[in-house]
Structure formats: C-alpha cells, structure tokens
C-alpha cells in the first residue's frame, strides 16, 4: 500500500480554511471541491493511457489519451458526494458509481446501505472518494468490495487521514498482493474517543450539507 500526503502550499492554505469552524457550508463545499482537484492531479499519476495519432493544424503527431476501460469514480455517500465534482472535472470521461455506507457511532464499524456499482469491475482502475479516513473501517469495506468485483487497483482520496486509520489499512493490505494507494491533503494527530480526527474539521457530512 502506498500513502501520499500532498505537501503543497495551496493545499495547506485551502485545508486550513476548510478546518476553520467559522467557514460556512457554501464556502466549505467550494474549498472541498478545489482541494479534490488538487489531490486528483497527484492521484491520477498512474492512470492508464494509450498512444493516439492526431493532426495539429501544423503536423501529424503522437499524443496520449486515457485508455479503455475508463476509470470508475466512487464517492462514498454522503460526505464523498462533496468530492465528486472536483474529481470528474479532471476526469470527465470517468464512470461514476455510488456506495452508501454508514458508520455505527458506537462500534465505529461500517455497514453498506446502497450499492450502485457495476457487478463486474475486471480491469478497472477505481478512485474512491471519502473525505475523512478516520478508523479506516469504511474504506476497507469499500476497497474490499471493489477488489472482490475485479478492480485492478484502487486509489482512495481523503481530505484528511488519521494515523490509526492508515495503520489499519496498512495492516489489512500490507501482506496482500493488492494495489492500494491513499492520497490525502493532511495526516492529522490522532482520533478522539468518538472516532473524530483531531484536529480534523468536524463531521464532514454536516459541514458540507448541514445536520440532518
Ligand atoms: N467522519 C467525519 O466526518 N469526521 C471525522 O473526524 C471522522 C469521521
């Protein structure tokens, strides 16, 4: 498993504004969207491409195009939806599938309540969107499902990650021959007793969409 913590002043600046409790939902959504586009640039470094022949107005040349099958982007509902636009702006030809997962706030374990993914993901590169990599339970459940359907590699994009969650992913995938990458804008200090990332940014779903 690979972990990439993006070290870039623009990312740090936007992440700080995102964390600030005074940031309202509309601004939070815009910042999350901008951050995802910055993460997506690094997260797609290994995306499969093919060589194509084109003509410019001046000459024939060889270029690069995304290969088939097209990548699949999977936001984990609900908070992952706040990352979707920023991702597909860079990958407009990607397909989008949805996974609804909810964390039991007592056990912190994830259960799946919605699965709108292709049954067969053989040969597909998949990008999972989940803003908060906290205990890692939700992400492991999602990634296991994607590999069970045949995905070749899975890259998870998280706005923030906790060391405990990353360690759990390492322990789960470290000894397996599975291609897993985590890309995040920040690696925080720890999880508190409620499973929240510290200092974090609070409940990402609530900050994006309000408390429901
Ligand atoms: N989910 C959130 O929205 N925030 C956290 O800090 C942890 C999990």
Coordinates of N, CA and C and ligand atoms in Angstrom, one line a residue:
X1 N 0.8 -1.2 0.0 CA 0.0 0.0 0.0 C 0.9 1.3 0.0
X2 N 0.5 2.2 -0.8 CA 1.2 3.5 -0.8 C 0.4 4.6 -0.2
X3 N 1.0 5.5 0.5 CA 0.3 6.7 1.1 C 1.0 7.9 0.6
X4 N 0.2 8.8 0.1 CA 0.8 10.1 -0.4 C 0.1 11.2 0.3
X5 N 0.9 12.0 1.1 CA 0.4 13.2 1.8 C 0.8 14.4 1.0
X6 N -0.1 15.1 0.4 CA 0.3 16.1 -0.6 C 0.8 17.3 0.2
X7 N 2.0 17.6 -0.1 CA 2.7 18.7 0.5 C 2.8 19.9 -0.4
X8 N 1.9 20.8 -0.4 CA 1.8 21.9 -1.3 C 1.2 23.1 -0.6
X9 N 1.8 24.3 -0.8 CA 1.3 25.4 -0.1 C -0.2 25.8 -0.4
X10 N -0.7 25.5 -1.6 CA -2.1 25.8 -1.9 C -3.0 24.8 -1.2
X11 N -2.5 23.6 -1.1 CA -3.3 22.6 -0.4 C -3.4 22.9 1.0
X12 N -2.3 23.3 1.6 CA -2.2 23.6 3.1 C -3.1 24.9 3.3
X13 N -3.1 25.8 2.5 CA -3.9 27.1 2.6 C -5.4 26.7 2.6
X14 N -5.8 25.9 1.6 CA -7.2 25.6 1.5 C -7.7 24.7 2.6
X15 N -6.8 23.8 3.0 CA -7.2 22.9 4.1 C -7.4 23.7 5.4
X16 N -6.5 24.7 5.6 CA -6.7 25.5 6.9 C -8.0 26.2 6.9
X17 N -8.4 26.7 5.7 CA -9.7 27.4 5.7 C -10.8 26.4 5.8
X18 N -10.7 25.2 5.3 CA -11.7 24.2 5.4 C -11.9 23.8 6.9
X19 N -10.8 23.7 7.6 CA -10.9 23.3 9.0 C -11.5 24.3 9.9
X20 N -11.4 25.6 9.6 CA -11.8 26.7 10.4 C -13.3 26.5 10.7
X21 N -13.7 26.6 12.0 CA -15.1 26.4 12.3 C -16.0 27.5 11.8
X22 N -15.4 28.6 11.5 CA -16.2 29.8 11.0 C -16.5 29.7 9.6
X23 N -16.0 28.7 8.9 CA -16.2 28.5 7.4 C -17.6 28.0 7.2
X24 N -18.5 28.7 6.5 CA -19.9 28.3 6.3 C -19.9 27.1 5.2
X25 N -21.1 26.5 5.1 CA -21.3 25.3 4.2 C -20.9 25.6 2.8
X26 N -21.4 26.8 2.3 CA -21.2 27.1 0.9 C -19.7 27.2 0.6
X27 N -19.0 27.9 1.5 CA -17.5 28.0 1.3 C -16.8 26.7 1.5
X28 N -17.3 25.9 2.5 CA -16.7 24.6 2.7 C -16.8 23.7 1.4
X29 N -18.0 23.7 0.8 CA -18.2 22.9 -0.4 C -17.2 23.4 -1.5
X30 N -17.1 24.7 -1.6 CA -16.2 25.2 -2.7 C -14.7 24.8 -2.4
X31 N -14.3 24.9 -1.1 CA -12.9 24.6 -0.8 C -12.7 23.1 -1.0
X32 N -13.7 22.3 -0.6 CA -13.5 20.8 -0.7 C -13.4 20.5 -2.2
X33 N -14.2 21.1 -3.0 CA -14.1 20.9 -4.5 C -12.7 21.3 -5.0
X34 N -12.2 22.4 -4.6 CA -10.9 22.8 -5.1 C -9.8 21.9 -4.6
X35 N -9.9 21.5 -3.4 CA -8.9 20.6 -2.8 C -8.8 19.3 -3.5
X36 N -10.0 18.7 -3.9 CA -10.1 17.4 -4.6 C -9.4 17.5 -5.9
X37 N -9.6 18.6 -6.6 CA -9.0 18.8 -7.9 C -7.5 18.8 -7.8
X38 N -7.0 19.4 -6.7 CA -5.5 19.4 -6.5 C -5.0 17.9 -6.1
X39 N -5.8 17.2 -5.3 CA -5.4 15.8 -5.0 C -5.5 15.0 -6.2
X40 N -6.6 15.2 -7.0 CA -6.8 14.3 -8.2 C -5.6 14.4 -9.1
X41 N -5.0 15.5 -9.2 CA -3.8 15.7 -10.1 C -2.7 14.6 -9.8
X42 N -2.5 14.5 -8.4 CA -1.5 13.5 -8.0 C -2.0 12.1 -8.0
X43 N -3.3 12.0 -7.6 CA -3.9 10.6 -7.5 C -4.0 9.9 -8.9
X44 N -4.0 10.7 -9.9 CA -4.2 10.1 -11.3 C -2.9 9.9 -12.0
X45 N -1.8 10.0 -11.3 CA -0.5 9.9 -11.9 C -0.3 8.6 -12.6
X46 N -0.9 7.5 -12.0 CA -0.7 6.2 -12.6 C -1.9 5.8 -13.4
X47 N -2.7 6.7 -13.9 CA -3.9 6.3 -14.7 C -3.4 5.8 -16.0
X48 N -4.1 4.8 -16.5 CA -3.7 4.1 -17.8 C -4.0 4.9 -19.0
X49 N -3.0 5.0 -19.8 CA -3.2 5.8 -21.1 C -2.8 5.0 -22.3
X50 N -3.1 5.5 -23.4 CA -2.8 4.8 -24.7 C -2.2 5.9 -25.6
X51 N -1.5 5.4 -26.6 CA -0.9 6.4 -27.6 C -1.9 6.6 -28.8
X52 N -2.1 7.8 -29.1 CA -3.0 8.1 -30.3 C -2.3 9.0 -31.3
X53 N -2.8 8.8 -32.5 CA -2.2 9.6 -33.6 C -3.2 10.8 -33.9
X54 N -2.7 12.0 -33.9 CA -3.6 13.1 -34.3 C -2.9 14.0 -35.3
X55 N -3.6 15.0 -35.8 CA -3.0 16.0 -36.6 C -3.3 17.4 -35.9
X56 N -2.2 18.1 -35.7 CA -2.4 19.5 -35.3 C -2.6 20.3 -36.6
X57 N -2.9 21.6 -36.5 CA -3.0 22.4 -37.7 C -1.7 22.4 -38.5
X58 N -0.6 22.0 -37.9 CA 0.7 22.1 -38.4 C 1.3 20.8 -38.9
X59 N 1.1 19.7 -38.2 CA 1.7 18.5 -38.5 C 1.0 17.3 -37.8
X60 N 1.4 16.1 -38.3 CA 0.9 14.9 -37.6 C 1.8 14.6 -36.4
X61 N 1.2 14.1 -35.3 CA 2.0 13.9 -34.1 C 1.3 12.7 -33.3
X62 N 2.1 12.3 -32.4 CA 1.6 11.2 -31.5 C 1.3 11.8 -30.2
X63 N 0.1 11.4 -29.6 CA -0.3 12.0 -28.4 C -0.8 10.9 -27.4
X64 N -1.4 11.3 -26.3 CA -1.8 10.4 -25.2 C -3.3 10.6 -25.0
X65 N -4.0 9.5 -24.8 CA -5.4 9.5 -24.4 C -5.6 8.5 -23.3
X66 N -6.7 8.7 -22.5 CA -7.0 7.8 -21.4 C -7.4 6.5 -22.1
X67 N -6.9 5.4 -21.5 CA -7.2 4.0 -22.1 C -8.6 3.5 -21.7
X68 N -9.1 2.6 -22.4 CA -10.3 1.9 -22.0 C -9.9 0.6 -21.2
X69 N -10.7 0.1 -20.3 CA -11.9 0.7 -19.8 C -11.7 2.0 -19.0
X70 N -12.6 2.9 -19.1 CA -12.4 4.2 -18.4 C -12.4 4.0 -16.9
X71 N -11.7 4.8 -16.2 CA -11.7 4.7 -14.7 C -13.1 4.9 -14.1
X72 N -13.3 4.3 -12.9 CA -14.5 4.4 -12.2 C -14.3 5.3 -11.0
X73 N -15.1 6.3 -10.8 CA -15.1 7.1 -9.6 C -16.2 6.7 -8.6
X74 N -15.9 6.5 -7.4 CA -16.9 6.0 -6.4 C -16.9 6.9 -5.2
X75 N -17.8 7.9 -5.1 CA -18.0 8.6 -3.9 C -18.7 7.8 -2.8
X76 N -18.3 7.8 -1.6 CA -19.0 7.1 -0.5 C -20.0 8.1 0.1
X77 N -21.2 7.7 0.0 CA -22.3 8.6 0.5 C -22.2 8.7 2.0
X78 N -22.5 9.8 2.6 CA -23.0 11.0 1.9 C -21.8 12.0 1.7
X79 N -20.8 12.0 2.6 CA -19.8 13.1 2.5 C -19.0 13.0 1.2
X80 N -18.8 11.8 0.7 CA -18.0 11.7 -0.5 C -18.6 12.4 -1.7
X81 N -19.9 12.7 -1.6 CA -20.5 13.5 -2.7 C -19.9 14.8 -2.9
X82 N -19.5 15.4 -1.8 CA -18.8 16.7 -1.8 C -17.5 16.7 -2.5
X83 N -17.0 15.5 -2.9 CA -15.7 15.5 -3.6 C -15.9 15.1 -5.1
X84 N -17.2 14.8 -5.5 CA -17.4 14.2 -6.8 C -17.1 15.2 -7.9
X85 N -17.6 16.4 -7.8 CA -17.5 17.4 -8.9 C -16.0 17.7 -9.1
X86 N -15.2 17.9 -8.1 CA -13.8 18.2 -8.2 C -13.1 17.1 -8.9
X87 N -13.5 15.9 -8.7 CA -12.8 14.8 -9.4 C -13.2 14.6 -10.8
X88 N -14.5 14.7 -11.1 CA -14.9 14.4 -12.5 C -14.6 15.6 -13.4
X89 N -14.3 16.8 -12.8 CA -13.9 17.9 -13.6 C -12.6 17.6 -14.3
X90 N -11.7 16.8 -13.6 CA -10.4 16.4 -14.2 C -10.6 15.2 -15.0
X91 N -11.6 14.4 -14.7 CA -11.8 13.1 -15.4 C -13.2 13.0 -16.0
X92 N -13.5 13.9 -16.9 CA -14.9 13.9 -17.4 C -15.4 12.6 -18.1
X93 N -14.5 11.8 -18.5 CA -15.0 10.6 -19.2 C -15.1 9.4 -18.2
X94 N -14.8 9.6 -17.0 CA -14.9 8.5 -16.0 C -16.4 8.1 -15.8
X95 N -16.6 6.9 -15.4 CA -17.9 6.5 -15.0 C -18.0 6.8 -13.5
X96 N -19.2 6.9 -13.0 CA -19.4 7.2 -11.6 C -20.3 6.1 -11.0
X97 N -19.9 5.4 -9.9 CA -20.7 4.5 -9.2 C -20.9 5.0 -7.7
X98 N -21.9 4.5 -7.0 CA -22.1 5.1 -5.7 C -22.1 4.0 -4.6
X99 N -21.5 4.2 -3.5 CA -21.6 3.3 -2.3 C -22.2 4.1 -1.2
X100 N -23.2 3.6 -0.6 CA -23.8 4.3 0.6 C -23.3 3.5 1.8
X101 N -22.5 4.1 2.7 CA -22.0 3.4 3.9 C -22.2 4.3 5.1
X102 N -22.6 3.6 6.2 CA -22.8 4.4 7.4 C -22.0 3.8 8.5
X103 N -21.4 4.7 9.4 CA -20.6 4.2 10.5 C -21.5 4.1 11.7
X104 N -21.5 3.0 12.4 CA -22.1 2.9 13.7 C -21.3 3.7 14.7
X105 N -21.9 4.7 15.2 CA -21.2 5.6 16.1 C -20.7 5.0 17.4
X106 N -21.3 3.8 17.7 CA -20.8 3.1 19.0 C -19.6 2.2 18.6
X107 N -19.9 1.3 17.6 CA -18.8 0.3 17.3 C -17.8 0.8 16.3
X108 N -18.2 1.9 15.6 CA -17.4 2.6 14.6 C -17.2 1.7 13.4
X109 N -18.0 0.6 13.3 CA -17.9 -0.3 12.1 C -18.9 0.2 11.0
X110 N -18.5 -0.1 9.8 CA -19.3 0.4 8.6 C -20.2 -0.6 8.1
X111 N -21.4 -0.2 7.7 CA -22.3 -1.1 7.0 C -22.8 -0.4 5.7
X112 N -23.0 -1.3 4.7 CA -23.4 -0.8 3.4 C -24.9 -0.7 3.2
X113 N -25.5 0.5 2.9 CA -26.9 0.6 2.7 C -27.3 0.9 1.2
X114 N -26.3 1.2 0.4 CA -26.6 1.4 -1.0 C -25.4 0.9 -1.8
X115 N -25.7 0.2 -2.9 CA -24.6 -0.3 -3.8 C -25.0 -0.1 -5.2
X116 N -24.5 1.0 -5.8 CA -24.8 1.3 -7.2 C -23.5 1.2 -8.0
X117 N -22.9 0.0 -8.1 CA -21.7 -0.2 -8.7 C -21.9 -1.3 -9.8
X118 N -21.1 -1.2 -10.9 CA -21.1 -2.4 -11.8 C -20.8 -3.7 -11.1
X119 N -21.4 -4.8 -11.4 CA -21.1 -6.1 -10.8 C -19.7 -6.5 -11.2
X120 N -19.3 -6.2 -12.4 CA -18.0 -6.7 -12.9 C -17.0 -5.5 -13.1
X121 N -16.0 -5.5 -12.3 CA -15.0 -4.4 -12.4 C -13.7 -4.9 -12.9
X122 N -13.7 -6.0 -13.6 CA -12.5 -6.6 -14.1 C -11.7 -5.5 -15.0
X123 N -10.5 -5.3 -14.6 CA -9.6 -4.4 -15.4 C -9.8 -3.0 -15.1
X124 N -10.7 -2.6 -14.2 CA -11.0 -1.2 -13.9 C -10.1 -0.6 -12.9
X125 N -9.7 0.6 -13.1 CA -9.0 1.4 -12.1 C -10.1 2.2 -11.4
X126 N -10.0 2.2 -10.1 CA -11.1 2.8 -9.3 C -10.6 3.9 -8.4
X127 N -11.3 5.0 -8.3 CA -10.9 6.1 -7.4 C -12.1 6.3 -6.4
X128 N -11.8 6.0 -5.1 CA -12.8 6.1 -4.1 C -12.7 7.5 -3.4
X129 N -13.8 8.1 -3.2 CA -13.8 9.4 -2.6 C -14.5 9.4 -1.2
X130 N -13.7 9.7 -0.2 CA -14.2 9.7 1.2 C -13.4 10.7 2.0
X131 N -14.0 11.8 2.4 CA -13.2 12.9 2.9 C -12.4 12.6 4.1
X132 N -13.0 11.7 5.0 CA -12.3 11.5 6.3 C -11.9 10.1 6.5
X133 N -10.6 9.8 6.5 CA -10.1 8.5 6.7 C -9.8 8.4 8.2
X134 N -10.8 8.0 9.0 CA -10.7 8.0 10.4 C -10.2 6.7 11.0
X135 N -11.2 5.8 11.3 CA -10.8 4.4 11.8 C -10.3 3.5 10.6
X136 N -10.7 3.9 9.4 CA -10.4 3.1 8.2 C -11.4 2.0 7.9
X137 N -12.4 1.8 8.8 CA -13.4 0.7 8.6 C -14.2 0.9 7.4
X138 N -14.7 2.1 7.1 CA -15.5 2.3 5.9 C -14.7 2.1 4.6
X139 N -13.5 2.6 4.6 CA -12.6 2.5 3.4 C -12.3 1.0 3.2
X140 N -11.9 0.3 4.2 CA -11.6 -1.1 4.0 C -12.8 -1.9 3.4
X141 N -14.0 -1.6 4.0 CA -15.1 -2.3 3.5 C -15.4 -2.0 2.0
X142 N -15.2 -0.7 1.6 CA -15.4 -0.3 0.3 C -14.3 -0.9 -0.7
X143 N -13.1 -0.8 -0.3 CA -12.0 -1.3 -1.1 C -12.1 -2.8 -1.3
X144 N -12.4 -3.5 -0.2 CA -12.6 -5.0 -0.3 C -13.7 -5.3 -1.4
X145 N -14.8 -4.6 -1.3 CA -15.9 -4.8 -2.3 C -15.4 -4.6 -3.7
X146 N -14.6 -3.6 -3.9 CA -14.2 -3.2 -5.3 C -13.2 -4.3 -5.8
X147 N -12.3 -4.8 -4.9 CA -11.4 -5.9 -5.4 C -12.2 -7.2 -5.6
X148 N -13.2 -7.4 -4.8 CA -14.0 -8.7 -4.9 C -14.7 -8.7 -6.3
X149 N -14.9 -7.5 -6.8 CA -15.6 -7.4 -8.2 C -14.6 -7.3 -9.3
X150 N -13.3 -7.3 -9.0 CA -12.3 -7.5 -10.1 C -11.5 -6.2 -10.3
X151 N -11.6 -5.2 -9.5 CA -10.8 -3.9 -9.8 C -9.4 -4.3 -9.8
X152 N -8.6 -3.6 -10.7 CA -7.1 -3.9 -10.7 C -6.4 -3.1 -9.7
X153 N -6.8 -1.9 -9.5 CA -6.2 -1.0 -8.5 C -7.1 0.0 -8.0
X154 N -7.0 0.3 -6.7 CA -7.9 1.3 -6.1 C -7.1 2.4 -5.4
X155 N -7.4 3.6 -5.8 CA -6.8 4.8 -5.1 C -7.9 5.5 -4.3
X156 N -7.6 5.7 -3.0 CA -8.6 6.4 -2.2 C -8.1 7.9 -2.0
X157 N -9.1 8.8 -2.2 CA -8.8 10.2 -2.0 C -9.5 10.7 -0.7
X158 N -8.7 11.2 0.3 CA -9.3 11.6 1.5 C -8.8 13.0 1.8
X159 N -9.7 13.9 2.3 CA -9.2 15.3 2.6 C -8.2 15.2 3.8
X160 N -8.6 14.4 4.8 CA -7.8 14.2 6.0 C -7.7 12.7 6.3
X161 N -6.6 12.4 7.0 CA -6.4 11.0 7.4 C -5.9 11.0 8.8
X162 N -6.2 10.0 9.6 CA -5.7 9.8 11.0 C -4.7 8.7 10.9
X163 N -3.6 8.7 11.7 CA -2.6 7.7 11.7 C -3.2 6.3 12.1
X164 N -4.2 6.3 12.9 CA -4.9 5.0 13.3 C -5.5 4.3 12.1
X165 N -6.2 5.1 11.3 CA -6.9 4.6 10.1 C -5.9 4.1 9.1
X166 N -4.8 4.9 8.9 CA -3.8 4.5 7.9 C -3.1 3.2 8.4
X167 N -2.8 3.1 9.7 CA -2.2 1.9 10.2 C -3.1 0.7 10.0
X168 N -4.4 0.9 10.2 CA -5.4 -0.3 10.0 C -5.4 -0.7 8.5
X169 N -5.3 0.3 7.6 CA -5.2 -0.1 6.2 C -3.9 -0.8 5.9
X170 N -2.8 -0.3 6.4 CA -1.5 -1.0 6.2 C -1.6 -2.4 6.7
X171 N -2.2 -2.6 7.9 CA -2.2 -4.0 8.5 C -3.1 -4.9 7.6
X172 N -4.2 -4.3 7.0 CA -5.1 -5.1 6.2 C -4.5 -5.4 4.9
X173 N -3.9 -4.5 4.2 CA -3.5 -4.7 2.8 C -2.0 -4.9 2.7
X174 N -1.2 -4.7 3.8 CA 0.2 -4.8 3.7 C 0.7 -6.1 3.2
X175 N 0.1 -7.2 3.6 CA 0.6 -8.5 3.2 C -0.1 -9.1 2.0
X176 N -1.0 -8.3 1.4 CA -1.8 -8.8 0.3 C -1.2 -8.2 -1.0
X177 N -1.4 -9.0 -2.1 CA -0.9 -8.5 -3.3 C -2.0 -7.7 -4.0
X178 N -2.3 -6.6 -3.4 CA -3.4 -5.7 -4.0 C -2.8 -4.3 -4.1
X179 N -3.2 -3.6 -5.2 CA -2.6 -2.3 -5.5 C -3.5 -1.2 -4.9
X180 N -3.1 -0.8 -3.7 CA -4.0 0.2 -3.0 C -3.1 1.5 -2.7
X181 N -3.7 2.6 -3.0 CA -3.0 3.9 -2.8 C -3.9 4.8 -2.0
X182 N -3.4 5.5 -1.0 CA -4.2 6.6 -0.3 C -3.5 7.9 -0.6
X183 N -4.4 8.9 -1.1 CA -3.9 10.2 -1.3 C -4.6 11.2 -0.4
X184 N -3.9 11.9 0.4 CA -4.6 12.8 1.3 C -4.0 14.2 1.4
X185 N -4.8 15.2 1.8 CA -4.2 16.5 1.9 C -3.6 16.8 3.2
X186 N -3.9 15.9 4.2 CA -3.3 16.1 5.5 C -3.3 14.8 6.4
X187 N -2.3 14.6 7.1 CA -2.2 13.5 8.1 C -2.2 14.1 9.5
X188 N -3.3 13.9 10.2 CA -3.5 14.6 11.5 C -2.9 13.8 12.7
X189 N -3.2 14.3 13.9 CA -2.6 13.8 15.1 C -3.1 12.5 15.5
X190 N -4.4 12.4 15.7 CA -5.0 11.1 16.3 C -6.5 11.2 16.2
X191 N -7.1 10.1 16.6 CA -8.6 10.1 16.7 C -9.0 10.3 18.2
X192 N -10.1 11.0 18.4 CA -10.6 11.2 19.8 C -11.5 10.0 20.2
X193 N -12.0 10.0 21.4 CA -12.8 8.8 21.9 C -14.0 8.6 21.1
X194 N -14.5 9.6 20.3 CA -15.7 9.4 19.5 C -15.3 9.1 18.1
X195 N -14.1 8.8 17.8 CA -13.7 8.4 16.5 C -13.5 9.6 15.5
X196 N -13.5 10.8 16.0 CA -13.2 12.0 15.2 C -11.8 12.3 15.1
X197 N -11.4 12.8 13.9 CA -10.0 13.1 13.6 C -9.7 14.4 14.4
X198 N -8.5 14.5 15.0 CA -8.0 15.6 15.8 C -6.7 16.2 15.2
X199 N -6.6 17.5 14.8 CA -7.6 18.5 15.0 C -8.8 18.4 14.0
X200 N -8.6 17.8 12.9 CA -9.7 17.5 11.9 C -10.4 18.7 11.4
X201 N -11.7 18.5 11.1 CA -12.6 19.6 10.7 C -14.0 19.3 11.1
X202 N -14.2 18.4 12.0 CA -15.5 18.1 12.5 C -16.2 17.0 11.6
X203 N -17.5 17.0 11.6 CA -18.2 16.0 10.8 C -18.3 16.5 9.3
X204 N -17.6 15.9 8.4 CA -17.5 16.4 7.0 C -18.9 16.5 6.4
X205 N -19.8 15.5 6.6 CA -21.1 15.5 6.0 C -21.9 16.7 6.5
X206 N -21.9 16.9 7.8 CA -22.6 18.0 8.4 C -22.1 19.4 7.9
X207 N -20.8 19.4 7.8 CA -20.2 20.7 7.3 C -20.5 21.0 5.9
X208 N -20.6 19.9 5.1 CA -21.0 20.1 3.7 C -22.4 20.4 3.5
X209 N -23.3 19.7 4.2 CA -24.7 19.7 3.9 C -25.6 20.1 5.0
X210 N -25.0 20.4 6.2 CA -25.8 20.7 7.4 C -26.2 19.4 8.2
X211 N -26.7 19.6 9.4 CA -27.0 18.5 10.3 C -28.4 18.0 9.9
X212 N -28.5 16.7 9.5 CA -29.9 16.2 9.2 C -30.1 14.9 10.0
Ligands
LIG1 N1 -16.0 11.4 9.9 C1 -16.1 12.8 10.0 O1 -16.9 13.4 9.3 N2 -15.2 13.4 10.7 C2 -14.2 12.8 11.5 O2 -13.4 13.5 12.1 C3 -14.2 11.4 11.4 C4 -15.1 10.7 10.7

